[in-house]
């Protein structure tokens, strides 16, 4: 028999990586990570009124919705198999004040939305945020006193707000404010109120990022924000600090951990999953979404392929799920496969 050994065989020691890539069936057979509809959480924005579907200029394809339309969105999500929604209110400016007091109104917009969704679609998960930025006149996530975001007073208020959100039917409380001790305070408050089954998805590492701009337009805080949020969000340069923050949330009773933003912080996703073993989620934030949409609209990228590739990257980095404004688009694509 003629020896057909090639120079490449000698170089690689007869190991060829392309063997498993030679055909579609073999690539599918050895694929390490897969994106499914079960990985998706759909963030939606809610406004007062009825019959409202209001496009957000900075987020093409994303709308602010009145509660009745949010219910329709929840039905659509459930039909597509999306497990959960994350709801964010755009509260009327007349209800915003220095302390975000409307967060403590049992029938405020976020709680009204939760009740309506859970009544119409009881089997879909509802994830709510207790940060105060949608409720404050200054756009910060906490109470502003003499130029400082006060930690302990804010924590006490968001713990009370968490009880009201759980009373309304929220399945998971996701505090994004980054105040020290807030996960433990919320856990104690929920348990004392009989909400032992309500989970906490901690924004364990929320960075002081430039990727949030379109979101702030969506909830109506972009023109309100005084200063920046660097005294409570994490410096994008600091990975070790981010892990210390996450470790405290784990100790305080977080059930799940979130990294926000997503794609620029895949290293943090991986480190958190390896370190703690809890479910880890990434939030593909508004700036990430809008970049892809803008580049696709200009014909510079294949928007659908890039969308799917970025979401798969989160899975590769160890994430158990992704909060993404692409959720419905992706669910429809996956349903056809």
Tab-separated table of C-alpha atoms in Angstrom:
chain	number	residue	atom	x	y	z
A	1	UNK	CA	0.000	0.000	0.000
A	2	UNK	CA	1.298	3.422	-0.921
A	3	UNK	CA	2.067	5.585	2.093
A	4	UNK	CA	-0.011	8.738	1.680
A	5	UNK	CA	1.194	10.414	4.843
A	6	UNK	CA	1.508	14.147	4.244
A	7	UNK	CA	3.921	16.660	5.675
A	8	UNK	CA	0.998	18.112	7.627
A	9	UNK	CA	0.465	14.715	9.298
A	10	UNK	CA	4.041	14.793	10.575
A	11	UNK	CA	3.647	18.364	11.767
A	12	UNK	CA	0.384	17.739	13.625
A	13	UNK	CA	1.183	14.236	14.852
A	14	UNK	CA	-1.700	12.919	12.737
A	15	UNK	CA	-4.145	15.167	14.592
A	16	UNK	CA	-6.350	17.236	12.333
A	17	UNK	CA	-8.821	19.647	13.875
A	18	UNK	CA	-10.807	19.988	10.660
A	19	UNK	CA	-12.013	16.367	10.708
A	20	UNK	CA	-14.871	17.261	13.036
A	21	UNK	CA	-15.728	20.319	10.940
A	22	UNK	CA	-15.995	18.572	7.572
A	23	UNK	CA	-19.796	18.360	7.378
A	24	UNK	CA	-22.888	19.951	8.831
A	25	UNK	CA	-23.862	16.767	10.678
A	26	UNK	CA	-20.472	16.426	12.348
A	27	UNK	CA	-20.348	20.090	13.321
A	28	UNK	CA	-23.767	19.736	14.931
A	29	UNK	CA	-22.730	16.542	16.674
A	30	UNK	CA	-19.727	18.119	18.435
A	31	UNK	CA	-21.188	21.588	19.095
A	32	UNK	CA	-20.325	22.507	22.667
A	33	UNK	CA	-22.878	25.239	23.351
A	34	UNK	CA	-26.385	25.820	22.071
A	35	UNK	CA	-28.738	28.748	22.327
A	36	UNK	CA	-32.361	27.842	23.058
A	37	UNK	CA	-35.490	29.797	23.800
A	38	UNK	CA	-35.108	28.744	27.437
A	39	UNK	CA	-32.042	30.992	27.660
A	40	UNK	CA	-33.989	34.181	26.946
A	41	UNK	CA	-35.411	36.874	29.209
A	42	UNK	CA	-37.204	39.740	27.456
A	43	UNK	CA	-36.879	43.226	28.999
A	44	UNK	CA	-39.876	45.469	28.290
A	45	UNK	CA	-40.659	49.119	29.027
A	46	UNK	CA	-44.017	50.170	30.425
A	47	UNK	CA	-45.732	53.584	30.404
A	48	UNK	CA	-49.009	54.868	31.897
A	49	UNK	CA	-52.158	54.873	29.806
A	50	UNK	CA	-53.762	52.364	27.476
A	51	UNK	CA	-53.416	51.345	23.856
A	52	UNK	CA	-49.883	52.756	23.701
A	53	UNK	CA	-47.071	51.272	21.630
A	54	UNK	CA	-44.441	53.999	21.417
A	55	UNK	CA	-41.200	53.411	19.462
A	56	UNK	CA	-37.932	54.267	21.205
A	57	UNK	CA	-35.794	56.214	18.733
A	58	UNK	CA	-32.476	55.036	20.112
A	59	UNK	CA	-33.573	51.381	20.149
A	60	UNK	CA	-35.050	50.489	16.744
A	61	UNK	CA	-37.659	47.764	17.088
A	62	UNK	CA	-38.181	48.346	20.831
A	63	UNK	CA	-41.272	50.113	22.165
A	64	UNK	CA	-42.645	51.580	25.341
A	65	UNK	CA	-45.977	49.910	26.059
A	66	UNK	CA	-48.972	50.651	28.206
A	67	UNK	CA	-49.996	47.933	30.642
A	68	UNK	CA	-52.588	46.400	28.316
A	69	UNK	CA	-50.012	46.147	25.551
A	70	UNK	CA	-47.486	44.710	28.003
A	71	UNK	CA	-50.008	41.965	28.706
A	72	UNK	CA	-50.204	41.264	24.980
A	73	UNK	CA	-46.406	41.143	24.885
A	74	UNK	CA	-46.420	38.641	27.743
A	75	UNK	CA	-48.861	36.436	25.836
A	76	UNK	CA	-46.615	36.598	22.768
A	77	UNK	CA	-43.570	35.706	24.850
A	78	UNK	CA	-45.356	32.749	26.421
A	79	UNK	CA	-46.504	31.506	23.009
A	80	UNK	CA	-42.895	31.628	21.807
A	81	UNK	CA	-41.681	29.757	24.896
A	82	UNK	CA	-39.733	32.664	26.431
A	83	UNK	CA	-39.573	31.848	30.162
A	84	UNK	CA	-39.645	35.329	31.689
A	85	UNK	CA	-40.011	39.064	31.239
A	86	UNK	CA	-38.074	41.814	33.006
A	87	UNK	CA	-40.241	44.916	33.385
A	88	UNK	CA	-39.043	48.529	33.593
A	89	UNK	CA	-41.397	51.469	34.179
A	90	UNK	CA	-41.263	54.928	32.625
A	91	UNK	CA	-43.044	56.727	35.450
A	92	UNK	CA	-44.849	59.998	34.855
A	93	UNK	CA	-42.554	62.892	35.697
A	94	UNK	CA	-45.103	64.310	38.155
A	95	UNK	CA	-44.611	61.208	40.338
A	96	UNK	CA	-40.830	61.481	40.546
A	97	UNK	CA	-39.203	63.166	43.508
A	98	UNK	CA	-35.915	63.384	45.389
A	99	UNK	CA	-36.466	60.127	47.295
A	100	UNK	CA	-38.294	58.069	44.676
A	101	UNK	CA	-41.278	57.779	46.987
A	102	UNK	CA	-43.551	56.342	44.289
A	103	UNK	CA	-41.523	53.125	44.522
A	104	UNK	CA	-43.449	52.556	47.777
A	105	UNK	CA	-46.889	52.895	46.208
A	106	UNK	CA	-48.549	49.493	46.149
A	107	UNK	CA	-50.380	50.348	42.917
A	108	UNK	CA	-47.533	52.079	41.101
A	109	UNK	CA	-46.858	51.375	37.431
A	110	UNK	CA	-44.451	48.481	37.941
A	111	UNK	CA	-46.776	46.687	40.359
A	112	UNK	CA	-49.824	47.348	38.207
A	113	UNK	CA	-47.963	45.771	35.294
A	114	UNK	CA	-46.997	42.720	37.316
A	115	UNK	CA	-50.551	42.108	38.492
A	116	UNK	CA	-51.939	42.428	34.990
A	117	UNK	CA	-49.364	40.094	33.454
A	118	UNK	CA	-49.651	37.451	36.157
A	119	UNK	CA	-53.444	37.501	35.906
A	120	UNK	CA	-53.400	37.045	32.124
A	121	UNK	CA	-50.321	34.821	31.778
A	122	UNK	CA	-49.757	33.179	35.167
A	123	UNK	CA	-47.108	30.759	33.927
A	124	UNK	CA	-44.642	33.346	32.644
A	125	UNK	CA	-41.969	34.607	35.017
A	126	UNK	CA	-41.909	38.276	36.001
A	127	UNK	CA	-38.622	39.834	37.097
A	128	UNK	CA	-38.730	43.289	38.672
A	129	UNK	CA	-36.074	45.806	39.647
A	130	UNK	CA	-36.297	47.791	42.882
A	131	UNK	CA	-33.712	50.439	41.975
A	132	UNK	CA	-35.048	53.935	42.442
A	133	UNK	CA	-33.874	55.574	39.191
A	134	UNK	CA	-37.269	55.331	37.422
A	135	UNK	CA	-38.838	57.059	40.432
A	136	UNK	CA	-36.350	59.824	41.286
A	137	UNK	CA	-36.300	63.360	39.926
A	138	UNK	CA	-32.498	63.224	39.685
A	139	UNK	CA	-32.182	59.906	37.848
A	140	UNK	CA	-30.013	58.172	40.449
A	141	UNK	CA	-30.604	54.641	41.754
A	142	UNK	CA	-30.793	55.801	45.339
A	143	UNK	CA	-31.776	58.658	47.624
A	144	UNK	CA	-29.748	61.828	47.092
A	145	UNK	CA	-28.794	63.783	50.227
A	146	UNK	CA	-26.447	66.787	50.065
A	147	UNK	CA	-24.876	65.551	46.842
A	148	UNK	CA	-24.407	61.982	48.071
A	149	UNK	CA	-26.333	58.819	47.264
A	150	UNK	CA	-26.985	57.573	50.778
A	151	UNK	CA	-26.587	53.841	51.094
A	152	UNK	CA	-28.453	52.689	54.178
A	153	UNK	CA	-31.578	54.792	53.739
A	154	UNK	CA	-31.777	53.630	50.126
A	155	UNK	CA	-31.419	49.995	51.167
A	156	UNK	CA	-34.251	50.334	53.675
A	157	UNK	CA	-36.521	51.818	51.010
A	158	UNK	CA	-35.778	49.266	48.288
A	159	UNK	CA	-36.338	46.423	50.774
A	160	UNK	CA	-39.824	47.839	51.421
A	161	UNK	CA	-40.393	48.232	47.675
A	162	UNK	CA	-39.338	44.612	47.141
A	163	UNK	CA	-42.118	43.418	49.456
A	164	UNK	CA	-44.681	45.411	47.470
A	165	UNK	CA	-43.367	43.973	44.199
A	166	UNK	CA	-43.571	40.458	45.599
A	167	UNK	CA	-47.093	41.172	46.887
A	168	UNK	CA	-48.016	42.140	43.321
A	169	UNK	CA	-46.796	38.779	42.039
A	170	UNK	CA	-43.159	39.305	41.049
A	171	UNK	CA	-41.353	35.969	40.890
A	172	UNK	CA	-37.822	37.345	41.072
A	173	UNK	CA	-36.541	40.618	42.502
A	174	UNK	CA	-33.505	41.897	40.615
A	175	UNK	CA	-31.943	44.827	42.505
A	176	UNK	CA	-29.738	46.875	40.161
A	177	UNK	CA	-28.883	49.757	42.478
A	178	UNK	CA	-25.516	48.382	43.683
A	179	UNK	CA	-25.990	49.610	47.254
A	180	UNK	CA	-23.978	47.734	49.864
A	181	UNK	CA	-26.022	45.157	51.772
A	182	UNK	CA	-29.128	45.392	49.645
A	183	UNK	CA	-29.340	41.672	48.767
A	184	UNK	CA	-29.308	40.625	52.415
A	185	UNK	CA	-31.795	43.325	53.375
A	186	UNK	CA	-34.177	42.320	50.586
A	187	UNK	CA	-33.884	38.631	51.494
A	188	UNK	CA	-34.709	39.319	55.135
A	189	UNK	CA	-37.606	41.597	54.195
A	190	UNK	CA	-39.088	39.101	51.743
A	191	UNK	CA	-38.841	36.236	54.214
A	192	UNK	CA	-40.369	38.283	57.023
A	193	UNK	CA	-43.290	39.089	54.716
A	194	UNK	CA	-43.821	35.416	53.850
A	195	UNK	CA	-42.224	35.590	50.407
A	196	UNK	CA	-39.695	32.813	50.891
A	197	UNK	CA	-40.345	31.549	47.362
A	198	UNK	CA	-39.515	34.850	45.671
A	199	UNK	CA	-35.989	34.705	44.287
A	200	UNK	CA	-33.277	37.347	44.059
A	201	UNK	CA	-31.309	37.818	40.861
A	202	UNK	CA	-28.566	40.152	42.025
A	203	UNK	CA	-27.060	42.618	39.619
A	204	UNK	CA	-23.851	41.347	41.157
A	205	UNK	CA	-21.585	43.318	38.884
A	206	UNK	CA	-23.120	46.402	37.334
A	207	UNK	CA	-20.446	48.532	35.772
A	208	UNK	CA	-20.294	52.309	35.367
A	209	UNK	CA	-20.606	51.778	31.645
A	210	UNK	CA	-21.145	53.997	28.615
A	211	UNK	CA	-23.489	51.368	27.123
A	212	UNK	CA	-26.639	52.438	29.017
A	213	UNK	CA	-27.566	55.546	27.043
A	214	UNK	CA	-30.548	54.230	25.038
A	215	UNK	CA	-32.007	52.574	28.167
A	216	UNK	CA	-32.031	55.897	29.974
A	217	UNK	CA	-33.986	57.357	27.083
A	218	UNK	CA	-36.399	54.424	27.325
A	219	UNK	CA	-37.221	55.013	31.008
A	220	UNK	CA	-37.075	58.805	30.757
A	221	UNK	CA	-34.041	59.472	32.950
A	222	UNK	CA	-31.459	60.623	30.386
A	223	UNK	CA	-32.355	64.292	30.847
A	224	UNK	CA	-32.707	64.012	34.615
A	225	UNK	CA	-29.429	62.467	35.693
A	226	UNK	CA	-27.296	64.789	37.784
A	227	UNK	CA	-23.634	63.788	37.735
A	228	UNK	CA	-22.710	60.148	37.245
A	229	UNK	CA	-23.117	56.816	39.040
A	230	UNK	CA	-19.465	56.032	39.685
A	231	UNK	CA	-19.808	56.092	43.481
A	232	UNK	CA	-21.963	52.956	43.399
A	233	UNK	CA	-21.473	51.235	40.035
A	234	UNK	CA	-18.208	49.339	39.461
A	235	UNK	CA	-15.241	50.778	37.562
A	236	UNK	CA	-15.020	48.950	34.189
A	237	UNK	CA	-11.298	48.464	34.871
A	238	UNK	CA	-11.859	46.419	38.034
A	239	UNK	CA	-12.377	42.674	37.684
A	240	UNK	CA	-11.248	41.705	41.185
A	241	UNK	CA	-13.538	44.279	42.779
A	242	UNK	CA	-16.400	42.906	40.690
A	243	UNK	CA	-15.762	39.418	42.037
A	244	UNK	CA	-15.659	40.693	45.622
A	245	UNK	CA	-19.014	42.411	45.052
A	246	UNK	CA	-20.482	39.206	43.658
A	247	UNK	CA	-19.135	37.176	46.575
A	248	UNK	CA	-20.929	39.448	49.040
A	249	UNK	CA	-24.203	38.992	47.143
A	250	UNK	CA	-23.736	35.227	47.302
A	251	UNK	CA	-23.124	35.393	51.054
A	252	UNK	CA	-26.213	37.570	51.525
A	253	UNK	CA	-28.503	35.073	49.844
A	254	UNK	CA	-28.651	35.796	46.109
A	255	UNK	CA	-30.205	32.940	44.139
A	256	UNK	CA	-28.811	34.067	40.791
A	257	UNK	CA	-26.137	36.502	39.641
A	258	UNK	CA	-26.181	38.980	36.771
A	259	UNK	CA	-23.436	40.766	34.863
A	260	UNK	CA	-24.309	44.097	33.245
A	261	UNK	CA	-23.409	45.080	30.532
A	262	UNK	CA	-22.870	41.770	28.794
A	263	UNK	CA	-20.488	41.338	25.881
A	264	UNK	CA	-17.702	43.656	27.132
A	265	UNK	CA	-17.631	41.642	30.381
A	266	UNK	CA	-17.599	38.005	29.252
A	267	UNK	CA	-14.516	37.467	31.414
A	268	UNK	CA	-16.565	38.407	34.478
A	269	UNK	CA	-19.357	36.020	33.451
A	270	UNK	CA	-16.847	33.181	33.234
A	271	UNK	CA	-15.119	34.030	36.508
A	272	UNK	CA	-18.415	34.244	38.370
A	273	UNK	CA	-19.651	30.915	37.045
A	274	UNK	CA	-16.377	29.215	37.902
A	275	UNK	CA	-16.178	30.782	41.355
A	276	UNK	CA	-19.709	30.462	42.702
A	277	UNK	CA	-21.608	27.802	40.772
A	278	UNK	CA	-24.845	29.802	40.935
A	279	UNK	CA	-26.912	30.492	37.820
A	280	UNK	CA	-25.281	33.395	35.992
A	281	UNK	CA	-27.073	35.762	33.628
A	282	UNK	CA	-25.838	38.527	31.366
A	283	UNK	CA	-27.774	41.619	30.400
A	284	UNK	CA	-27.185	42.499	26.765
A	285	UNK	CA	-27.857	46.170	27.389
A	286	UNK	CA	-29.375	48.846	25.196
A	287	UNK	CA	-26.083	50.139	23.838
A	288	UNK	CA	-25.083	46.663	22.730
A	289	UNK	CA	-28.458	46.170	21.067
A	290	UNK	CA	-28.463	49.546	19.343
A	291	UNK	CA	-24.954	49.089	17.966
A	292	UNK	CA	-25.972	45.890	16.227
A	293	UNK	CA	-29.208	47.391	14.911
A	294	UNK	CA	-27.453	50.504	13.599
A	295	UNK	CA	-24.666	48.582	11.873
A	296	UNK	CA	-27.172	46.182	10.331
A	297	UNK	CA	-29.350	49.067	9.117
A	298	UNK	CA	-26.323	50.491	7.321
A	299	UNK	CA	-25.519	47.159	5.713
A	300	UNK	CA	-22.193	46.895	7.505
A	301	UNK	CA	-22.963	43.563	9.197
A	302	UNK	CA	-25.399	40.683	8.882
A	303	UNK	CA	-27.622	41.709	11.792
A	304	UNK	CA	-29.223	38.313	12.332
A	305	UNK	CA	-25.947	36.406	12.369
A	306	UNK	CA	-24.280	38.920	14.682
A	307	UNK	CA	-27.280	38.850	17.006
A	308	UNK	CA	-27.120	35.072	17.302
A	309	UNK	CA	-23.335	35.027	17.577
A	310	UNK	CA	-23.299	37.458	20.485
A	311	UNK	CA	-25.947	35.491	22.361
A	312	UNK	CA	-24.046	32.254	21.802
A	313	UNK	CA	-20.943	33.964	23.181
A	314	UNK	CA	-22.767	34.437	26.493
A	315	UNK	CA	-23.488	30.721	26.618
A	316	UNK	CA	-19.850	29.919	25.879
A	317	UNK	CA	-18.826	32.213	28.736
A	318	UNK	CA	-20.899	30.145	31.173
A	319	UNK	CA	-24.146	32.118	31.264
A	320	UNK	CA	-27.341	30.240	32.019
A	321	UNK	CA	-29.433	32.910	30.345
A	322	UNK	CA	-29.435	36.338	28.731
A	323	UNK	CA	-31.629	39.391	29.146
A	324	UNK	CA	-31.899	40.687	25.600
A	325	UNK	CA	-34.101	43.024	23.579
A	326	UNK	CA	-33.595	40.527	20.751
A	327	UNK	CA	-35.510	37.856	22.685
A	328	UNK	CA	-38.618	37.757	20.486
A	329	UNK	CA	-36.642	37.870	17.236
A	330	UNK	CA	-34.396	35.053	18.427
A	331	UNK	CA	-37.301	32.953	19.696
A	332	UNK	CA	-38.957	33.173	16.286
A	333	UNK	CA	-35.763	32.159	14.511
A	334	UNK	CA	-35.181	29.230	16.840
A	335	UNK	CA	-38.774	28.052	16.384
A	336	UNK	CA	-38.117	27.574	12.672
A	337	UNK	CA	-35.054	25.403	13.190
